[in-house]
Amino acid sequence: MKRVAAALTLCTMASACVQTAAPQVRGQASVAPLRVTNNGTAFAMDEGAAARRVAEATCAARGQRLRPSIYDRFEAGAWVYVEGCA
């Protein structure tokens, strides 16, 4: 059990070191990451569900849908959805 906890801790710390890539281009549309905060304040890492609701509402307000990805992550108080809205 200690090995699993150590591995999860290492993975969490390693993900904080990842730099944001430039927007990708798919066909004619560019994909820009969507960063969401809690009304301008930082989310906690365990508030992923609340962040997801904010992201979905943000995309819906634009007439789009959130594009979740396995690369979505928590970064410096914000949840980053790398595929953004589509």
GROMACS .gro file of C-alpha atoms in nm:
model
   86
    1MET     CA    1   0.000   0.000   0.000
    2LYS     CA    2   0.289   0.236   0.074
    3ARG     CA    3   0.427   0.181  -0.276
    4VAL     CA    4   0.094   0.279  -0.432
    5ALA     CA    5   0.074   0.595  -0.222
    6ALA     CA    6   0.434   0.683  -0.309
    7ALA     CA    7   0.367   0.626  -0.679
    8LEU     CA    8   0.055   0.844  -0.670
    9THR     CA    9   0.244   1.118  -0.490
   10LEU     CA   10   0.524   1.103  -0.745
   11CYS     CA   11   0.277   1.116  -1.035
   12THR     CA   12   0.100   1.415  -0.880
   13MET     CA   13   0.424   1.603  -0.831
   14ALA     CA   14   0.545   1.516  -1.181
   15SER     CA   15   0.225   1.646  -1.342
   16ALA     CA   16   0.287   1.988  -1.189
   17CYS     CA   17   0.610   2.010  -1.389
   18VAL     CA   18   0.442   1.975  -1.728
   19GLN     CA   19   0.445   2.290  -1.938
   20THR     CA   20   0.143   2.401  -2.133
   21ALA     CA   21   0.181   2.327  -2.502
   22ALA     CA   22   0.088   2.567  -2.777
   23PRO     CA   23  -0.262   2.529  -2.920
   24GLN     CA   24  -0.295   2.234  -3.155
   25VAL     CA   25  -0.453   2.260  -3.497
   26ARG     CA   26  -0.717   2.010  -3.603
   27GLY     CA   27  -0.849   2.064  -3.948
   28GLN     CA   28  -0.940   2.433  -3.970
   29ALA     CA   29  -1.004   2.496  -3.598
   30SER     CA   30  -0.736   2.548  -3.337
   31VAL     CA   31  -0.769   2.382  -2.997
   32ALA     CA   32  -0.698   2.614  -2.704
   33PRO     CA   33  -0.683   2.497  -2.342
   34LEU     CA   34  -0.957   2.617  -2.109
   35ARG     CA   35  -0.843   2.720  -1.758
   36VAL     CA   36  -1.116   2.751  -1.495
   37THR     CA   37  -1.103   2.896  -1.145
   38ASN     CA   38  -1.361   2.932  -0.870
   39ASN     CA   39  -1.491   3.281  -0.957
   40GLY     CA   40  -1.137   3.415  -0.975
   41THR     CA   41  -1.011   3.230  -0.668
   42ALA     CA   42  -0.814   2.908  -0.668
   43PHE     CA   43  -0.979   2.568  -0.676
   44ALA     CA   44  -0.838   2.296  -0.453
   45MET     CA   45  -0.712   1.978  -0.615
   46ASP     CA   46  -1.008   1.782  -0.473
   47GLU     CA   47  -1.265   2.014  -0.636
   48GLY     CA   48  -1.247   1.854  -0.979
   49ALA     CA   49  -1.623   1.792  -1.002
   50ALA     CA   50  -1.702   2.156  -0.926
   51ALA     CA   51  -1.439   2.269  -1.177
   52ARG     CA   52  -1.591   2.042  -1.440
   53ARG     CA   53  -1.933   2.203  -1.386
   54VAL     CA   54  -1.779   2.550  -1.424
   55ALA     CA   55  -1.599   2.441  -1.742
   56GLU     CA   56  -1.917   2.292  -1.888
   57ALA     CA   57  -2.112   2.609  -1.805
   58THR     CA   58  -1.838   2.825  -1.961
   59CYS     CA   59  -1.850   2.626  -2.283
   60ALA     CA   60  -2.232   2.624  -2.285
   61ALA     CA   61  -2.234   3.004  -2.253
   62ARG     CA   62  -2.028   3.011  -2.575
   63GLY     CA   63  -2.270   2.775  -2.747
   64GLN     CA   64  -2.013   2.495  -2.735
   65ARG     CA   65  -1.942   2.174  -2.542
   66LEU     CA   66  -1.650   2.088  -2.317
   67ARG     CA   67  -1.404   1.843  -2.472
   68PRO     CA   68  -1.265   1.643  -2.179
   69SER     CA   69  -0.933   1.467  -2.221
   70ILE     CA   70  -0.712   1.229  -2.028
   71TYR     CA   71  -0.460   1.515  -2.023
   72ASP     CA   72  -0.683   1.752  -1.822
   73ARG     CA   73  -0.509   1.852  -1.501
   74PHE     CA   74  -0.496   2.068  -1.190
   75GLU     CA   75  -0.236   2.343  -1.219
   76ALA     CA   76  -0.168   2.631  -0.978
   77GLY     CA   77  -0.523   2.662  -0.846
   78ALA     CA   78  -0.693   2.617  -1.183
   79TRP     CA   79  -0.824   2.313  -1.365
   80VAL     CA   80  -0.692   2.300  -1.720
   81TYR     CA   81  -0.900   2.130  -1.991
   82VAL     CA   82  -0.648   2.095  -2.273
   83GLU     CA   83  -0.903   2.032  -2.548
   84GLY     CA   84  -1.110   2.335  -2.444
   85CYS     CA   85  -1.455   2.393  -2.590
   86ALA     CA   86  -1.581   2.279  -2.929
   0.00000   0.00000   0.00000
